[in-house]
Amino acid sequence: MSDNDAIPQPRRQLLISYLAAAAVGTHLLEAALPGLGPWFKPGLANTFTLVAFFRLGWQAAAGVALIRVLVGSIALGTFLSPTFFLSVSGAMGAVLTLGLLSGRSSCTAEPSAQRRVLGGFGVVGVSLLASMAHISCQVLCAWFLIIGHAGIFLALPWFLLGAWATGIINGLLAFLILERLARFTLLGEKR
Amino acid sequence: MSNKENALLWRATTLSDRWLILLSALLIGSLAVYLFRRPAGEEVIVERHNEIVLRLPLSRNQVVKVQGALGEVAVQVQEGRVRLLEYASPRMIGTRSGWISRAGAMVACVPCDILLRVTGENGAQTSTNGLDAISR
């Protein structure tokens, strides 16, 4: 796995930090959204994880996701609370999925919005799969930590439906960002 | 949906993505059907103070009076369904819940201390009873 060939280190770290900052910002904005209730979040912050994945590889995506969860929870005051563990479990599920999907072939230098991963999935497919993994891990975590009753699985179709819709929408958004990003050659980036 | 949005959906997705979108929707749909479908009930159990006071088959139409904490209540069975009729409790939630018929379904009148629950094949209930949690 050498995504590093495509983009030299300083530039890579810069982009990771930009994406992480954007993800944290979106995470906080989302937490302030009214009316969505505790059961549903669009997960817009994850678009930046996706961008990191398609642009820089899955380790970078893992970095962006973990920074988002850590900094986001500290800013919101939920660090080490049940909410935090739900966040971590979701992010872990999504990142593991990204890792599995990236296989050995994600280190190409082709335009990132058009990149294909294992199984021929593009941005939207990856987003959908990661979103499903995210919510499934969260439901499992909620079952272990909070609810402790198998009845929670009766709500699984609703959770999955939400993840399905937001997964597609976030995938499309990430695609648009990647397209935009591909137009620029930023400092030190080889095309 | 405008043409522009359609174009984005088309441009942004690969063949695998489109199949995934379709198949995952079908999978979620069938999971929902599998989880939410319950067999029709066979028997209604009437409980007072956590003790079974009456069992009635849903196959026979009848109205049976039961003594509750606020006086007599009626349990009406008709065409495979059952409902609780009582007019003494403040909010009549049990009566306003209406007919129930599926295995695992329940109706309760807390002030009258009466609980109706429908059981399915050989008295078995679904594992979760359609409840999020139970506390006593």
Coordinates of C-alpha atoms in Angstrom, one line a residue:
Chain A
M1 CA 0.0 0.0 0.0
S2 CA 1.8 3.1 -1.1
D3 CA -0.6 6.0 -1.7
N4 CA 2.4 8.0 -0.8
D5 CA 3.9 7.7 -4.3
A6 CA 1.1 9.7 -5.8
I7 CA 1.2 12.6 -3.3
P8 CA 4.4 13.6 -1.5
Q9 CA 4.2 13.6 2.4
P10 CA 3.9 17.3 3.4
R11 CA 1.1 17.8 0.9
R12 CA -0.6 14.6 2.0
Q13 CA -0.6 15.6 5.7
L14 CA -1.8 19.1 4.8
L15 CA -4.7 17.7 2.9
I16 CA -5.5 15.3 5.8
S17 CA -5.6 18.1 8.2
Y18 CA -7.8 20.3 6.0
L19 CA -10.2 17.4 5.5
A20 CA -10.2 16.6 9.3
A21 CA -10.9 20.3 10.1
A22 CA -13.7 20.3 7.6
A23 CA -15.1 17.1 9.1
V24 CA -14.9 18.3 12.7
G25 CA -16.6 21.6 11.6
T26 CA -19.4 19.7 9.9
H27 CA -19.7 17.3 12.8
L28 CA -20.3 20.2 15.2
L29 CA -22.7 21.9 12.9
E30 CA -24.6 18.7 12.5
A31 CA -24.8 18.2 16.3
A32 CA -26.5 21.7 16.4
L33 CA -29.1 20.8 13.8
P34 CA -32.5 20.9 15.4
G35 CA -35.4 18.4 15.0
L36 CA -33.5 15.4 13.8
G37 CA -33.7 13.7 17.1
P38 CA -31.2 11.4 18.8
W39 CA -31.8 8.5 16.3
F40 CA -30.9 10.1 13.1
K41 CA -28.0 12.1 11.8
P42 CA -27.2 12.7 8.1
G43 CA -23.5 12.1 8.7
L44 CA -22.4 14.8 6.3
A45 CA -19.0 14.9 8.1
N46 CA -18.3 11.5 6.6
T47 CA -18.1 13.0 3.1
F48 CA -14.7 14.2 4.1
T49 CA -13.6 10.8 5.2
L50 CA -14.7 9.6 1.8
V51 CA -12.7 12.3 0.1
A52 CA -9.7 11.3 2.1
F53 CA -10.2 7.7 1.1
F54 CA -10.5 8.3 -2.6
R55 CA -7.8 10.9 -2.7
L56 CA -5.2 9.6 -0.2
G57 CA -6.1 6.0 0.7
W58 CA -7.8 4.3 3.6
Q59 CA -5.1 5.1 6.3
A60 CA -5.8 8.8 5.6
A61 CA -9.5 8.2 5.8
A62 CA -9.0 6.4 9.2
G63 CA -7.1 9.4 10.4
V64 CA -9.8 11.9 9.3
A65 CA -12.5 9.8 10.9
L66 CA -10.7 9.3 14.2
I67 CA -9.8 13.0 14.4
R68 CA -13.4 13.9 13.8
V69 CA -14.7 11.6 16.5
L70 CA -12.1 12.6 19.0
V71 CA -12.1 16.4 18.5
G72 CA -15.8 16.5 17.9
S73 CA -16.6 14.7 21.1
I74 CA -14.2 16.9 23.1
A75 CA -15.8 20.0 21.6
L76 CA -19.3 18.7 22.4
G77 CA -18.4 17.5 25.8
T78 CA -19.4 13.9 25.1
F79 CA -15.9 12.4 25.3
L80 CA -15.9 9.0 26.9
S81 CA -19.7 9.1 27.2
P82 CA -22.0 6.5 25.6
T83 CA -22.5 8.8 22.7
F84 CA -18.7 8.9 22.2
F85 CA -18.5 5.1 22.1
L86 CA -21.4 4.9 19.6
S87 CA -19.5 7.4 17.4
V88 CA -16.2 5.4 17.7
S89 CA -17.9 2.1 16.9
G90 CA -19.6 3.6 13.9
A91 CA -16.4 5.2 12.6
M92 CA -14.5 1.9 13.2
G93 CA -17.0 -0.1 11.2
A94 CA -16.9 2.4 8.4
V95 CA -13.1 2.5 8.4
L96 CA -12.7 -1.2 8.5
T97 CA -15.1 -1.4 5.5
L98 CA -13.0 1.1 3.6
G99 CA -9.9 -1.0 4.5
L100 CA -11.4 -4.1 3.2
L101 CA -12.7 -2.4 0.0
S102 CA -9.4 -0.7 -0.8
G103 CA -7.7 -4.1 -1.2
R104 CA -4.3 -3.7 -2.8
S105 CA -5.3 -1.6 -5.7
S106 CA -6.2 1.8 -4.3
C107 CA -2.8 3.3 -4.9
T108 CA -3.4 4.4 -8.5
A109 CA -2.8 8.0 -9.5
E110 CA -5.9 8.2 -11.7
P111 CA -8.4 11.0 -11.1
S112 CA -9.8 10.2 -7.7
A113 CA -13.5 10.9 -8.5
Q114 CA -13.4 8.1 -11.1
R115 CA -11.4 5.7 -8.9
R116 CA -12.7 2.2 -8.6
V117 CA -12.1 -0.1 -5.6
L118 CA -12.6 -3.8 -5.1
G119 CA -15.8 -5.0 -6.7
G120 CA -15.9 -2.1 -9.1
F121 CA -17.5 0.3 -6.6
G122 CA -17.1 4.0 -7.0
V123 CA -17.6 6.8 -4.5
V124 CA -21.4 6.2 -4.1
G125 CA -21.1 2.4 -3.6
V126 CA -18.3 2.8 -1.1
S127 CA -20.3 5.5 0.7
L128 CA -23.3 3.2 0.9
L129 CA -21.4 0.2 2.1
A130 CA -19.5 2.2 4.7
S131 CA -22.7 3.9 5.9
M132 CA -24.4 0.5 6.4
A133 CA -21.3 -0.8 8.3
H134 CA -21.4 2.4 10.4
I135 CA -25.0 2.0 11.5
S136 CA -24.7 -1.8 12.0
C137 CA -21.7 -1.3 14.3
Q138 CA -23.6 1.4 16.2
V139 CA -26.6 -0.8 16.7
L140 CA -24.4 -3.6 18.0
C141 CA -22.6 -1.1 20.3
A142 CA -25.9 0.3 21.5
W143 CA -27.1 -3.3 22.2
F144 CA -23.9 -4.1 24.2
L145 CA -23.6 -0.8 26.1
I146 CA -27.0 0.9 26.4
I147 CA -30.1 -1.0 25.5
G148 CA -29.2 -4.6 26.4
H149 CA -32.4 -5.9 24.9
A150 CA -32.7 -7.7 21.5
G151 CA -35.7 -5.5 20.8
I152 CA -33.3 -2.9 19.4
F153 CA -32.8 -5.1 16.3
L154 CA -36.5 -4.6 15.4
A155 CA -35.5 -1.0 14.6
L156 CA -32.7 -2.2 12.4
P157 CA -34.6 -1.8 9.1
W158 CA -35.3 1.8 9.9
F159 CA -31.7 2.4 10.8
L160 CA -30.5 0.7 7.6
L161 CA -33.0 2.7 5.5
G162 CA -31.6 5.9 7.0
A163 CA -28.1 4.7 6.3
W164 CA -29.1 3.8 2.8
A165 CA -30.4 7.2 1.9
T166 CA -27.7 9.2 3.7
G167 CA -25.0 6.9 2.3
I168 CA -26.1 7.6 -1.3
I169 CA -26.4 11.4 -0.7
N170 CA -23.1 11.7 1.1
G171 CA -21.5 9.6 -1.7
L172 CA -22.8 12.1 -4.3
L173 CA -21.5 15.0 -2.3
A174 CA -18.1 13.4 -1.9
F175 CA -18.1 12.8 -5.7
L176 CA -18.7 16.5 -6.3
I177 CA -16.0 17.5 -3.9
L178 CA -13.5 15.1 -5.5
E179 CA -14.4 16.4 -9.0
R180 CA -13.8 19.9 -7.8
L181 CA -10.6 18.9 -6.1
A182 CA -9.3 17.2 -9.2
R183 CA -9.3 20.5 -11.1
F184 CA -6.6 21.9 -8.9
T185 CA -3.0 21.0 -8.7
L186 CA -2.0 22.1 -5.3
L187 CA 1.5 22.8 -4.1
G188 CA 3.8 19.8 -4.5
E189 CA 1.2 17.5 -5.9
K190 CA 2.3 15.4 -8.9
R191 CA -0.4 14.9 -11.5
Chain B
M1 CA -36.1 15.1 -10.1
S2 CA -34.6 17.3 -12.8
N3 CA -32.4 16.1 -15.6
K4 CA -29.3 17.7 -14.0
E5 CA -29.7 15.6 -10.8
N6 CA -30.3 12.5 -12.8
A7 CA -27.2 13.2 -14.7
L8 CA -25.2 13.5 -11.5
L9 CA -26.6 10.2 -10.2
W10 CA -25.6 8.6 -13.4
R11 CA -22.2 10.2 -13.7
A12 CA -21.2 9.5 -10.1
T13 CA -22.2 5.9 -10.0
T14 CA -20.5 2.8 -11.5
L15 CA -22.4 -0.3 -12.6
S16 CA -21.5 -2.0 -9.3
D17 CA -22.9 1.1 -7.4
R18 CA -26.2 0.9 -9.2
W19 CA -26.6 -2.8 -8.5
L20 CA -25.6 -2.2 -4.9
I21 CA -28.2 0.6 -4.4
L22 CA -30.9 -1.7 -5.9
L23 CA -30.0 -4.9 -4.1
S24 CA -29.4 -3.2 -0.7
A25 CA -32.9 -1.5 -1.0
L26 CA -34.4 -5.0 -1.7
L27 CA -32.5 -6.5 1.2
I28 CA -33.6 -3.8 3.7
G29 CA -37.2 -4.2 2.5
S30 CA -37.2 -7.9 2.9
L31 CA -35.6 -7.6 6.3
A32 CA -38.3 -5.2 7.4
V33 CA -41.0 -7.6 6.1
Y34 CA -39.3 -10.5 7.9
L35 CA -39.0 -8.7 11.2
F36 CA -42.4 -7.0 11.2
R37 CA -44.6 -9.8 10.0
R38 CA -46.1 -11.7 12.9
P39 CA -48.3 -14.8 12.7
A40 CA -52.0 -14.4 13.5
G41 CA -52.7 -15.2 17.2
E42 CA -54.5 -18.2 18.3
E43 CA -55.5 -17.4 21.9
V44 CA -55.9 -14.4 24.1
I45 CA -54.6 -14.5 27.7
V46 CA -56.2 -12.2 30.2
E47 CA -53.9 -11.4 33.2
R48 CA -54.7 -9.6 36.4
H49 CA -51.8 -8.8 38.8
N50 CA -49.4 -10.9 36.7
E51 CA -51.6 -13.9 37.1
I52 CA -53.5 -15.6 34.3
V53 CA -57.2 -15.3 35.0
L54 CA -58.6 -16.4 31.6
R55 CA -57.7 -17.9 28.3
L56 CA -60.0 -17.5 25.3
P57 CA -59.5 -19.0 21.8
L58 CA -59.7 -16.3 19.1
S59 CA -61.6 -18.6 16.9
R60 CA -64.9 -18.3 18.8
N61 CA -66.8 -15.1 19.0
Q62 CA -67.8 -14.2 22.5
V63 CA -67.8 -11.5 25.2
V64 CA -66.6 -12.4 28.7
K65 CA -66.8 -10.3 31.8
V66 CA -63.7 -10.1 34.0
Q67 CA -63.4 -8.5 37.4
G68 CA -60.8 -5.7 37.3
A69 CA -59.6 -3.2 39.9
L70 CA -62.2 -0.6 38.9
G71 CA -65.1 -3.1 38.5
E72 CA -66.1 -5.4 35.6
V73 CA -64.5 -5.1 32.2
A74 CA -65.4 -7.0 29.1
V75 CA -63.2 -8.9 26.8
Q76 CA -64.7 -9.2 23.3
V77 CA -63.5 -11.8 20.8
Q78 CA -64.7 -11.5 17.3
E79 CA -63.4 -12.9 14.0
G80 CA -60.0 -13.7 15.2
R81 CA -59.5 -10.3 17.0
V82 CA -59.9 -9.3 20.6
R83 CA -60.4 -6.0 22.4
L84 CA -60.8 -4.7 25.9
L85 CA -64.0 -2.8 26.8
E86 CA -64.1 -0.8 30.0
Y87 CA -65.4 2.7 30.7
A88 CA -64.2 3.3 34.3
S89 CA -60.6 4.2 33.9
P90 CA -59.6 7.9 33.4
R91 CA -58.2 7.7 29.9
M92 CA -59.5 4.4 28.6
I93 CA -56.2 3.7 26.9
G94 CA -56.9 -0.1 26.9
T95 CA -60.2 0.4 25.1
R96 CA -59.0 3.0 22.8
S97 CA -56.1 0.7 21.7
G98 CA -58.8 -1.1 19.7
W99 CA -58.6 -4.6 18.2
I100 CA -55.5 -6.8 18.4
S101 CA -55.0 -10.0 16.6
R102 CA -51.3 -10.8 16.0
A103 CA -49.2 -13.0 18.2
G104 CA -47.3 -11.0 20.8
A105 CA -49.7 -8.0 20.6
M106 CA -50.9 -6.6 23.9
V107 CA -53.5 -4.3 25.4
A108 CA -53.4 -3.1 28.9
C109 CA -55.5 -1.0 31.2
V110 CA -53.3 -0.1 34.1
P111 CA -55.9 1.4 36.4
C112 CA -58.1 -1.7 36.0
D113 CA -55.0 -3.9 36.4
I114 CA -55.9 -5.9 33.3
L115 CA -53.6 -7.1 30.6
L116 CA -54.6 -8.9 27.4
R117 CA -52.0 -10.6 25.3
V118 CA -52.3 -12.6 22.2
T119 CA -50.2 -15.8 21.9
G120 CA -49.4 -17.6 18.6
E121 CA -48.6 -21.1 17.6
N122 CA -48.5 -23.5 20.6
G123 CA -48.6 -20.6 23.0
A124 CA -45.2 -19.3 21.8
Q125 CA -44.6 -15.6 21.6
T126 CA -42.2 -13.9 19.4
S127 CA -38.9 -13.4 21.2
T128 CA -39.2 -9.7 21.7
N129 CA -43.0 -9.3 21.9
G130 CA -42.7 -6.1 19.9
L131 CA -41.4 -4.3 23.0
D132 CA -38.3 -2.2 23.4
A133 CA -37.9 -3.1 27.1
I134 CA -39.8 -4.5 30.0
S135 CA -39.6 -3.4 33.6
R136 CA -41.7 -4.4 36.6

